PDB file of C-alpha atoms in Angstrom:
ATOM      1  CA  UNK A   1     -14.084   0.704 -89.106  1.00  0.00           C
ATOM      2  CA  UNK A   2     -10.435   0.829 -90.083  1.00  0.00           C
ATOM      3  CA  UNK A   3      -8.677  -2.483 -90.142  1.00  0.00           C
ATOM      4  CA  UNK A   4      -6.073  -1.469 -87.586  1.00  0.00           C
ATOM      5  CA  UNK A   5      -8.731  -0.387 -85.114  1.00  0.00           C
ATOM      6  CA  UNK A   6     -10.582  -3.666 -85.596  1.00  0.00           C
ATOM      7  CA  UNK A   7      -7.396  -5.551 -84.876  1.00  0.00           C
ATOM      8  CA  UNK A   8      -6.780  -3.441 -81.777  1.00  0.00           C
ATOM      9  CA  UNK A   9     -10.339  -3.977 -80.554  1.00  0.00           C
ATOM     10  CA  UNK A  10      -9.997  -7.684 -81.183  1.00  0.00           C
ATOM     11  CA  UNK A  11      -6.786  -7.629 -79.208  1.00  0.00           C
ATOM     12  CA  UNK A  12      -8.433  -5.847 -76.294  1.00  0.00           C
ATOM     13  CA  UNK A  13     -11.314  -8.311 -76.362  1.00  0.00           C
ATOM     14  CA  UNK A  14      -8.912 -11.236 -76.381  1.00  0.00           C
ATOM     15  CA  UNK A  15      -6.913  -9.620 -73.610  1.00  0.00           C
ATOM     16  CA  UNK A  16     -10.027  -9.005 -71.516  1.00  0.00           C
ATOM     17  CA  UNK A  17     -11.267 -12.544 -72.176  1.00  0.00           C
ATOM     18  CA  UNK A  18      -7.882 -13.988 -71.314  1.00  0.00           C
ATOM     19  CA  UNK A  19      -7.751 -11.845 -68.198  1.00  0.00           C
ATOM     20  CA  UNK A  20     -11.168 -12.961 -67.118  1.00  0.00           C
ATOM     21  CA  UNK A  21     -10.272 -16.560 -67.837  1.00  0.00           C
ATOM     22  CA  UNK A  22      -7.012 -16.242 -65.931  1.00  0.00           C
ATOM     23  CA  UNK A  23      -8.689 -14.473 -63.027  1.00  0.00           C
ATOM     24  CA  UNK A  24     -11.465 -16.992 -63.026  1.00  0.00           C
ATOM     25  CA  UNK A  25      -8.922 -19.778 -63.080  1.00  0.00           C
ATOM     26  CA  UNK A  26      -6.991 -18.192 -60.251  1.00  0.00           C
ATOM     27  CA  UNK A  27     -10.201 -17.679 -58.248  1.00  0.00           C
ATOM     28  CA  UNK A  28     -11.356 -21.166 -59.047  1.00  0.00           C
ATOM     29  CA  UNK A  29      -7.996 -22.555 -58.023  1.00  0.00           C
ATOM     30  CA  UNK A  30      -8.029 -20.616 -54.771  1.00  0.00           C
ATOM     31  CA  UNK A  31     -11.593 -21.572 -53.994  1.00  0.00           C
ATOM     32  CA  UNK A  32     -10.880 -25.124 -55.011  1.00  0.00           C
ATOM     33  CA  UNK A  33      -7.865 -25.397 -52.741  1.00  0.00           C
ATOM     34  CA  UNK A  34      -9.678 -23.619 -49.919  1.00  0.00           C
ATOM     35  CA  UNK A  35     -12.796 -25.692 -50.267  1.00  0.00           C
ATOM     36  CA  UNK A  36     -10.752 -28.833 -50.591  1.00  0.00           C
ATOM     37  CA  UNK A  37      -8.791 -27.866 -47.524  1.00  0.00           C
ATOM     38  CA  UNK A  38     -11.964 -27.102 -45.640  1.00  0.00           C
ATOM     39  CA  UNK A  39     -13.557 -30.339 -46.749  1.00  0.00           C
ATOM     40  CA  UNK A  40     -10.450 -32.274 -45.749  1.00  0.00           C
ATOM     41  CA  UNK A  41     -10.464 -30.477 -42.422  1.00  0.00           C
ATOM     42  CA  UNK A  42     -14.108 -31.272 -41.868  1.00  0.00           C
ATOM     43  CA  UNK A  43     -13.562 -34.882 -42.850  1.00  0.00           C
ATOM     44  CA  UNK A  44     -10.590 -35.155 -40.496  1.00  0.00           C
ATOM     45  CA  UNK A  45     -12.590 -33.471 -37.745  1.00  0.00           C
ATOM     46  CA  UNK A  46     -15.511 -35.811 -38.271  1.00  0.00           C
ATOM     47  CA  UNK A  47     -13.172 -38.786 -38.326  1.00  0.00           C
ATOM     48  CA  UNK A  48     -11.440 -37.601 -35.184  1.00  0.00           C
ATOM     49  CA  UNK A  49     -14.836 -37.038 -33.597  1.00  0.00           C
ATOM     50  CA  UNK A  50     -15.905 -40.565 -34.375  1.00  0.00           C
ATOM     51  CA  UNK A  51     -12.644 -41.915 -33.015  1.00  0.00           C
ATOM     52  CA  UNK A  52     -13.085 -39.811 -29.883  1.00  0.00           C
ATOM     53  CA  UNK A  53     -16.615 -41.105 -29.393  1.00  0.00           C
ATOM     54  CA  UNK A  54     -15.441 -44.667 -29.862  1.00  0.00           C
ATOM     55  CA  UNK A  55     -12.700 -44.178 -27.284  1.00  0.00           C
ATOM     56  CA  UNK A  56     -15.166 -42.513 -24.938  1.00  0.00           C
ATOM     57  CA  UNK A  57     -17.474 -45.473 -25.347  1.00  0.00           C
ATOM     58  CA  UNK A  58     -14.639 -47.867 -24.665  1.00  0.00           C
ATOM     59  CA  UNK A  59     -13.667 -45.902 -21.575  1.00  0.00           C
ATOM     60  CA  UNK A  60     -17.131 -46.550 -20.101  1.00  0.00           C
ATOM     61  CA  UNK A  61     -16.613 -50.317 -20.233  1.00  0.00           C
ATOM     62  CA  UNK A  62     -16.772 -51.224 -16.571  1.00  0.00           C
ATOM     63  CA  UNK A  63     -18.417 -53.317 -13.899  1.00  0.00           C
ATOM     64  CA  UNK A  64     -20.944 -51.717 -11.581  1.00  0.00           C
ATOM     65  CA  UNK A  65     -21.998 -53.506  -8.397  1.00  0.00           C
ATOM     66  CA  UNK A  66     -25.267 -52.501  -6.795  1.00  0.00           C
ATOM     67  CA  UNK A  67     -25.091 -52.000  -3.042  1.00  0.00           C
ATOM     68  CA  UNK A  68     -28.207 -53.135  -1.203  1.00  0.00           C
ATOM     69  CA  UNK A  69     -29.425 -54.706   2.026  1.00  0.00           C
ATOM     70  CA  UNK A  70     -27.983 -54.403   5.503  1.00  0.00           C
ATOM     71  CA  UNK A  71     -24.387 -54.144   6.667  1.00  0.00           C
ATOM     72  CA  UNK A  72     -23.610 -57.850   6.178  1.00  0.00           C
ATOM     73  CA  UNK A  73     -24.858 -57.849   2.596  1.00  0.00           C
ATOM     74  CA  UNK A  74     -22.947 -54.659   1.840  1.00  0.00           C
ATOM     75  CA  UNK A  75     -19.751 -56.231   3.162  1.00  0.00           C
ATOM     76  CA  UNK A  76     -20.093 -59.111   0.689  1.00  0.00           C
ATOM     77  CA  UNK A  77     -20.816 -56.717  -2.188  1.00  0.00           C
ATOM     78  CA  UNK A  78     -17.787 -54.637  -1.287  1.00  0.00           C
ATOM     79  CA  UNK A  79     -15.695 -57.821  -1.063  1.00  0.00           C
ATOM     80  CA  UNK A  80     -16.597 -58.630  -4.670  1.00  0.00           C
ATOM     81  CA  UNK A  81     -15.717 -55.049  -5.599  1.00  0.00           C
ATOM     82  CA  UNK A  82     -12.237 -55.464  -4.086  1.00  0.00           C
ATOM     83  CA  UNK A  83     -11.765 -58.774  -5.891  1.00  0.00           C
ATOM     84  CA  UNK A  84     -12.399 -57.068  -9.234  1.00  0.00           C
ATOM     85  CA  UNK A  85      -9.997 -54.282  -8.233  1.00  0.00           C
ATOM     86  CA  UNK A  86      -7.307 -56.872  -7.494  1.00  0.00           C
ATOM     87  CA  UNK A  87      -7.907 -58.318 -10.983  1.00  0.00           C
ATOM     88  CA  UNK A  88      -7.231 -54.927 -12.551  1.00  0.00           C
ATOM     89  CA  UNK A  89     -10.793 -54.415 -13.764  1.00  0.00           C
ATOM     90  CA  UNK A  90     -12.610 -51.092 -13.948  1.00  0.00           C
ATOM     91  CA  UNK A  91     -15.293 -51.378 -11.250  1.00  0.00           C
ATOM     92  CA  UNK A  92     -17.542 -48.973  -9.366  1.00  0.00           C
ATOM     93  CA  UNK A  93     -20.312 -49.171  -6.764  1.00  0.00           C
ATOM     94  CA  UNK A  94     -23.885 -47.954  -7.123  1.00  0.00           C
ATOM     95  CA  UNK A  95     -24.884 -47.017  -3.567  1.00  0.00           C
ATOM     96  CA  UNK A  96     -28.194 -45.351  -4.479  1.00  0.00           C
ATOM     97  CA  UNK A  97     -30.506 -47.597  -6.499  1.00  0.00           C
ATOM     98  CA  UNK A  98     -30.570 -50.448  -3.975  1.00  0.00           C
ATOM     99  CA  UNK A  99     -31.940 -48.180  -1.238  1.00  0.00           C
ATOM    100  CA  UNK A 100     -34.658 -46.263  -3.111  1.00  0.00           C
ATOM    101  CA  UNK A 101     -37.311 -48.816  -2.200  1.00  0.00           C
ATOM    102  CA  UNK A 102     -35.692 -49.767   1.121  1.00  0.00           C
ATOM    103  CA  UNK A 103     -36.292 -46.892   3.522  1.00  0.00           C
ATOM    104  CA  UNK A 104     -34.954 -48.841   6.512  1.00  0.00           C
ATOM    105  CA  UNK A 105     -31.378 -49.148   5.264  1.00  0.00           C
ATOM    106  CA  UNK A 106     -28.597 -46.899   4.059  1.00  0.00           C
ATOM    107  CA  UNK A 107     -24.997 -47.364   2.870  1.00  0.00           C
ATOM    108  CA  UNK A 108     -23.178 -48.406   6.050  1.00  0.00           C
ATOM    109  CA  UNK A 109     -19.564 -49.128   5.120  1.00  0.00           C
ATOM    110  CA  UNK A 110     -18.560 -45.624   6.169  1.00  0.00           C
ATOM    111  CA  UNK A 111     -18.490 -46.928   9.739  1.00  0.00           C
ATOM    112  CA  UNK A 112     -15.242 -48.708   8.813  1.00  0.00           C
ATOM    113  CA  UNK A 113     -13.852 -45.636   7.036  1.00  0.00           C
ATOM    114  CA  UNK A 114     -14.163 -47.504   3.739  1.00  0.00           C
ATOM    115  CA  UNK A 115     -14.244 -45.592   0.461  1.00  0.00           C
ATOM    116  CA  UNK A 116     -14.869 -46.809  -3.081  1.00  0.00           C
ATOM    117  CA  UNK A 117     -15.364 -45.537  -6.612  1.00  0.00           C
ATOM    118  CA  UNK A 118     -18.994 -44.469  -7.048  1.00  0.00           C
ATOM    119  CA  UNK A 119     -20.738 -44.905 -10.378  1.00  0.00           C
ATOM    120  CA  UNK A 120     -22.241 -41.716 -11.777  1.00  0.00           C
ATOM    121  CA  UNK A 121     -25.916 -41.450 -12.629  1.00  0.00           C
ATOM    122  CA  UNK A 122     -25.016 -41.249 -16.331  1.00  0.00           C
ATOM    123  CA  UNK A 123     -22.945 -44.453 -16.140  1.00  0.00           C
ATOM    124  CA  UNK A 124     -25.770 -46.324 -14.426  1.00  0.00           C
ATOM    125  CA  UNK A 125     -28.333 -45.085 -16.953  1.00  0.00           C
ATOM    126  CA  UNK A 126     -26.119 -46.139 -19.852  1.00  0.00           C
ATOM    127  CA  UNK A 127     -25.460 -49.561 -18.358  1.00  0.00           C
ATOM    128  CA  UNK A 128     -29.103 -50.314 -17.523  1.00  0.00           C
ATOM    129  CA  UNK A 129     -30.595 -48.484 -20.554  1.00  0.00           C
ATOM    130  CA  UNK A 130     -32.879 -46.525 -18.244  1.00  0.00           C
ATOM    131  CA  UNK A 131     -32.823 -43.093 -19.872  1.00  0.00           C
ATOM    132  CA  UNK A 132     -36.204 -41.362 -19.783  1.00  0.00           C
ATOM    133  CA  UNK A 133     -35.441 -39.309 -22.905  1.00  0.00           C
ATOM    134  CA  UNK A 134     -38.226 -39.516 -25.487  1.00  0.00           C
ATOM    135  CA  UNK A 135     -36.033 -41.105 -28.162  1.00  0.00           C
ATOM    136  CA  UNK A 136     -34.748 -43.720 -25.692  1.00  0.00           C
ATOM    137  CA  UNK A 137     -38.286 -44.642 -24.632  1.00  0.00           C
ATOM    138  CA  UNK A 138     -39.405 -44.955 -28.256  1.00  0.00           C
ATOM    139  CA  UNK A 139     -36.402 -47.152 -29.074  1.00  0.00           C
ATOM    140  CA  UNK A 140     -37.110 -49.424 -26.114  1.00  0.00           C
ATOM    141  CA  UNK A 141     -40.748 -49.651 -27.169  1.00  0.00           C
ATOM    142  CA  UNK A 142     -39.770 -50.676 -30.696  1.00  0.00           C
ATOM    143  CA  UNK A 143     -36.657 -52.767 -30.151  1.00  0.00           C
ATOM    144  CA  UNK A 144     -36.582 -53.655 -26.447  1.00  0.00           C
ATOM    145  CA  UNK A 145     -34.231 -52.674 -23.657  1.00  0.00           C
ATOM    146  CA  UNK A 146     -30.484 -52.946 -24.300  1.00  0.00           C
ATOM    147  CA  UNK A 147     -29.758 -53.834 -20.719  1.00  0.00           C
ATOM    148  CA  UNK A 148     -26.287 -54.862 -19.521  1.00  0.00           C
ATOM    149  CA  UNK A 149     -27.344 -56.121 -16.097  1.00  0.00           C
ATOM    150  CA  UNK A 150     -27.260 -59.469 -14.330  1.00  0.00           C
ATOM    151  CA  UNK A 151     -29.338 -60.488 -11.334  1.00  0.00           C
ATOM    152  CA  UNK A 152     -28.070 -63.231  -9.025  1.00  0.00           C
ATOM    153  CA  UNK A 153     -31.042 -65.578  -9.213  1.00  0.00           C
ATOM    154  CA  UNK A 154     -29.563 -68.290  -7.000  1.00  0.00           C
ATOM    155  CA  UNK A 155     -26.976 -68.293  -4.242  1.00  0.00           C
ATOM    156  CA  UNK A 156     -24.583 -70.764  -5.839  1.00  0.00           C
ATOM    157  CA  UNK A 157     -21.098 -69.590  -6.703  1.00  0.00           C
ATOM    158  CA  UNK A 158     -21.048 -68.294 -10.281  1.00  0.00           C
ATOM    159  CA  UNK A 159     -17.426 -67.963 -11.446  1.00  0.00           C
ATOM    160  CA  UNK A 160     -18.432 -66.734 -14.922  1.00  0.00           C
ATOM    161  CA  UNK A 161     -18.886 -63.220 -13.562  1.00  0.00           C
ATOM    162  CA  UNK A 162     -15.090 -62.885 -13.389  1.00  0.00           C
ATOM    163  CA  UNK A 163     -14.967 -63.137 -17.196  1.00  0.00           C
ATOM    164  CA  UNK A 164     -17.308 -60.183 -17.723  1.00  0.00           C
ATOM    165  CA  UNK A 165     -16.166 -56.612 -18.290  1.00  0.00           C
ATOM    166  CA  UNK A 166     -19.308 -54.572 -18.955  1.00  0.00           C
ATOM    167  CA  UNK A 167     -22.223 -55.455 -16.713  1.00  0.00           C
ATOM    168  CA  UNK A 168     -24.335 -54.114 -13.846  1.00  0.00           C
ATOM    169  CA  UNK A 169     -24.387 -56.734 -11.072  1.00  0.00           C
ATOM    170  CA  UNK A 170     -27.298 -57.138  -8.658  1.00  0.00           C
ATOM    171  CA  UNK A 171     -26.991 -59.671  -5.869  1.00  0.00           C
ATOM    172  CA  UNK A 172     -25.451 -60.492  -2.496  1.00  0.00           C
ATOM    173  CA  UNK A 173     -22.514 -62.737  -3.566  1.00  0.00           C
ATOM    174  CA  UNK A 174     -22.343 -64.486  -0.205  1.00  0.00           C
ATOM    175  CA  UNK A 175     -19.413 -66.830  -0.695  1.00  0.00           C
ATOM    176  CA  UNK A 176     -15.741 -66.503   0.184  1.00  0.00           C
ATOM    177  CA  UNK A 177     -15.053 -67.802  -3.333  1.00  0.00           C
ATOM    178  CA  UNK A 178     -15.938 -64.366  -4.660  1.00  0.00           C
ATOM    179  CA  UNK A 179     -12.946 -62.659  -3.011  1.00  0.00           C
ATOM    180  CA  UNK A 180      -9.973 -65.067  -2.784  1.00  0.00           C
ATOM    181  CA  UNK A 181      -7.405 -62.406  -3.650  1.00  0.00           C
ATOM    182  CA  UNK A 182      -8.933 -59.670  -1.490  1.00  0.00           C
ATOM    183  CA  UNK A 183      -9.441 -61.606   1.745  1.00  0.00           C
ATOM    184  CA  UNK A 184      -6.349 -60.201   3.465  1.00  0.00           C
ATOM    185  CA  UNK A 185      -7.283 -56.590   2.726  1.00  0.00           C
ATOM    186  CA  UNK A 186     -10.881 -57.169   3.808  1.00  0.00           C
ATOM    187  CA  UNK A 187      -9.806 -58.560   7.181  1.00  0.00           C
ATOM    188  CA  UNK A 188      -7.892 -55.350   7.783  1.00  0.00           C
ATOM    189  CA  UNK A 189     -10.728 -53.080   6.659  1.00  0.00           C
ATOM    190  CA  UNK A 190     -13.575 -54.893   8.443  1.00  0.00           C
ATOM    191  CA  UNK A 191     -12.198 -54.402  11.935  1.00  0.00           C
ATOM    192  CA  UNK A 192     -13.583 -52.945  15.139  1.00  0.00           C
ATOM    193  CA  UNK A 193     -10.369 -50.960  15.419  1.00  0.00           C
ATOM    194  CA  UNK A 194     -11.287 -49.093  12.224  1.00  0.00           C
ATOM    195  CA  UNK A 195     -14.740 -48.374  13.650  1.00  0.00           C
ATOM    196  CA  UNK A 196     -13.160 -46.937  16.814  1.00  0.00           C
ATOM    197  CA  UNK A 197     -10.702 -44.823  14.833  1.00  0.00           C
ATOM    198  CA  UNK A 198     -13.477 -43.571  12.623  1.00  0.00           C
ATOM    199  CA  UNK A 199     -15.646 -42.759  15.627  1.00  0.00           C
ATOM    200  CA  UNK A 200     -12.854 -40.653  17.125  1.00  0.00           C
ATOM    201  CA  UNK A 201     -12.856 -38.602  13.929  1.00  0.00           C
ATOM    202  CA  UNK A 202     -16.621 -38.207  14.196  1.00  0.00           C
ATOM    203  CA  UNK A 203     -17.315 -40.155  11.004  1.00  0.00           C
ATOM    204  CA  UNK A 204     -19.272 -43.215  10.020  1.00  0.00           C
ATOM    205  CA  UNK A 205     -21.560 -43.909  12.986  1.00  0.00           C
ATOM    206  CA  UNK A 206     -24.898 -42.302  13.719  1.00  0.00           C
ATOM    207  CA  UNK A 207     -25.393 -40.834  17.204  1.00  0.00           C
ATOM    208  CA  UNK A 208     -27.608 -43.797  18.073  1.00  0.00           C
ATOM    209  CA  UNK A 209     -24.957 -46.268  16.930  1.00  0.00           C
ATOM    210  CA  UNK A 210     -22.244 -44.394  18.838  1.00  0.00           C
ATOM    211  CA  UNK A 211     -24.300 -44.585  22.036  1.00  0.00           C
ATOM    212  CA  UNK A 212     -24.839 -48.291  21.472  1.00  0.00           C
ATOM    213  CA  UNK A 213     -21.097 -48.827  20.974  1.00  0.00           C
ATOM    214  CA  UNK A 214     -20.370 -46.860  24.160  1.00  0.00           C
ATOM    215  CA  UNK A 215     -22.658 -49.159  26.158  1.00  0.00           C
ATOM    216  CA  UNK A 216     -21.063 -52.236  24.609  1.00  0.00           C
ATOM    217  CA  UNK A 217     -17.577 -51.060  25.575  1.00  0.00           C
ATOM    218  CA  UNK A 218     -18.367 -49.729  29.059  1.00  0.00           C
ATOM    219  CA  UNK A 219     -20.801 -52.342  30.377  1.00  0.00           C
ATOM    220  CA  UNK A 220     -21.316 -56.066  30.480  1.00  0.00           C
ATOM    221  CA  UNK A 221     -23.681 -56.165  27.546  1.00  0.00           C
ATOM    222  CA  UNK A 222     -25.592 -58.749  25.548  1.00  0.00           C
ATOM    223  CA  UNK A 223     -27.018 -58.099  22.096  1.00  0.00           C
ATOM    224  CA  UNK A 224     -30.357 -59.729  21.322  1.00  0.00           C
ATOM    225  CA  UNK A 225     -31.104 -59.783  17.612  1.00  0.00           C
ATOM    226  CA  UNK A 226     -34.729 -60.260  16.604  1.00  0.00           C
ATOM    227  CA  UNK A 227     -34.925 -60.601  12.837  1.00  0.00           C
ATOM    228  CA  UNK A 228     -38.074 -58.952  11.514  1.00  0.00           C
ATOM    229  CA  UNK A 229     -38.512 -56.845   8.365  1.00  0.00           C
ATOM    230  CA  UNK A 230     -38.637 -59.086   5.282  1.00  0.00           C
ATOM    231  CA  UNK A 231     -38.522 -62.191   7.488  1.00  0.00           C
ATOM    232  CA  UNK A 232     -42.164 -61.521   8.354  1.00  0.00           C
ATOM    233  CA  UNK A 233     -43.199 -62.134   4.748  1.00  0.00           C
ATOM    234  CA  UNK A 234     -45.126 -65.405   4.272  1.00  0.00           C
ATOM    235  CA  UNK A 235     -42.520 -66.985   1.975  1.00  0.00           C
ATOM    236  CA  UNK A 236     -39.756 -66.332   4.516  1.00  0.00           C
ATOM    237  CA  UNK A 237     -41.911 -67.483   7.411  1.00  0.00           C
ATOM    238  CA  UNK A 238     -42.248 -70.840   5.677  1.00  0.00           C
ATOM    239  CA  UNK A 239     -38.455 -71.177   5.589  1.00  0.00           C
ATOM    240  CA  UNK A 240     -37.342 -69.502   8.818  1.00  0.00           C
ATOM    241  CA  UNK A 241     -40.427 -69.182  10.981  1.00  0.00           C
ATOM    242  CA  UNK A 242     -40.637 -70.842  14.418  1.00  0.00           C
ATOM    243  CA  UNK A 243     -36.860 -71.257  14.677  1.00  0.00           C
ATOM    244  CA  UNK A 244     -36.222 -68.615  17.352  1.00  0.00           C
ATOM    245  CA  UNK A 245     -39.573 -68.412  19.137  1.00  0.00           C
ATOM    246  CA  UNK A 246     -40.611 -66.116  21.995  1.00  0.00           C
ATOM    247  CA  UNK A 247     -39.985 -68.997  24.391  1.00  0.00           C
ATOM    248  CA  UNK A 248     -36.433 -69.360  23.065  1.00  0.00           C
ATOM    249  CA  UNK A 249     -35.643 -65.686  23.776  1.00  0.00           C
ATOM    250  CA  UNK A 250     -37.267 -65.756  27.230  1.00  0.00           C
ATOM    251  CA  UNK A 251     -35.249 -68.794  28.294  1.00  0.00           C
ATOM    252  CA  UNK A 252     -32.034 -67.290  26.924  1.00  0.00           C
ATOM    253  CA  UNK A 253     -32.554 -64.043  28.873  1.00  0.00           C
ATOM    254  CA  UNK A 254     -33.303 -65.874  32.136  1.00  0.00           C
ATOM    255  CA  UNK A 255     -30.198 -68.021  31.711  1.00  0.00           C
ATOM    256  CA  UNK A 256     -27.991 -64.969  31.094  1.00  0.00           C
ATOM    257  CA  UNK A 257     -29.416 -63.117  34.136  1.00  0.00           C
ATOM    258  CA  UNK A 258     -28.787 -66.105  36.416  1.00  0.00           C
ATOM    259  CA  UNK A 259     -25.170 -66.296  35.369  1.00  0.00           C
ATOM    260  CA  UNK A 260     -24.458 -62.569  35.127  1.00  0.00           C
ATOM    261  CA  UNK A 261     -27.016 -60.449  37.018  1.00  0.00           C
ATOM    262  CA  UNK A 262     -25.358 -57.202  35.876  1.00  0.00           C
ATOM    263  CA  UNK A 263     -25.843 -57.803  32.174  1.00  0.00           C
ATOM    264  CA  UNK A 264     -27.246 -54.947  30.082  1.00  0.00           C
ATOM    265  CA  UNK A 265     -29.424 -56.224  27.225  1.00  0.00           C
ATOM    266  CA  UNK A 266     -29.344 -54.405  23.907  1.00  0.00           C
ATOM    267  CA  UNK A 267     -32.203 -55.725  21.741  1.00  0.00           C
ATOM    268  CA  UNK A 268     -31.793 -55.163  17.982  1.00  0.00           C
ATOM    269  CA  UNK A 269     -34.487 -55.703  15.385  1.00  0.00           C
ATOM    270  CA  UNK A 270     -34.701 -55.766  11.616  1.00  0.00           C
ATOM    271  CA  UNK A 271     -37.426 -53.136  11.538  1.00  0.00           C
ATOM    272  CA  UNK A 272     -35.088 -50.152  11.360  1.00  0.00           C
ATOM    273  CA  UNK A 273     -34.913 -49.201  15.043  1.00  0.00           C
ATOM    274  CA  UNK A 274     -33.483 -50.515  18.275  1.00  0.00           C
ATOM    275  CA  UNK A 275     -35.911 -51.933  20.788  1.00  0.00           C
ATOM    276  CA  UNK A 276     -35.981 -50.548  24.312  1.00  0.00           C
TER     277      UNK A 276
END
């Protein structure tokens, strides 16, 4: 091969090699920047996602008060709720769980026209670690329940609950010490006037309760409360039994009739229905 042609071929080879190297470098640089950009984007997205999850978790920090029992108990539970509200705490009511096993009672504060923030099912499950998902059940089996709940074991005033921010509270909280800052509001909300206003709107009271209220307002009436229900259990009979006996009620009725012959008696019981 002539020398000049060899030189020209060598030049073409070098040119092609240089071109490939340059193209490869350009491609590598583009891919490198693109991949780097994508990786940075993914990293930022993942970081933002983690931050978002953390903020979402923080946003669920709250107090949940379980509503349970009859009207009187619910009034005390709502009073504690309003005390936490006055303290600026995030607080909601669970008005479902406390009635699942108690078929005789229902949420009753609607009679006053009272509303409150209701905890969602997801919030309650998270707080009480009660998810029935397979992974959650396995974790509880291996490591125990991560439960953020507190049950009022005794009836003494427990001021430490005001220092808590993330707990599910079960109890009756029957002390005026639990609502010192909400007492004024509660006196306004727990009024017969609110019940009457609510009745006029057709809200809050069952037809049976509305009929009972009509008789109370339009007649000379006497309510006779006979506590039954859980008070018939042996442990409660030991504490409260034989206080208001049959003889006590009979004498009270006779005395009322002698003084006011026109009285209408409205017997109430703790067994979920009004006596005749």
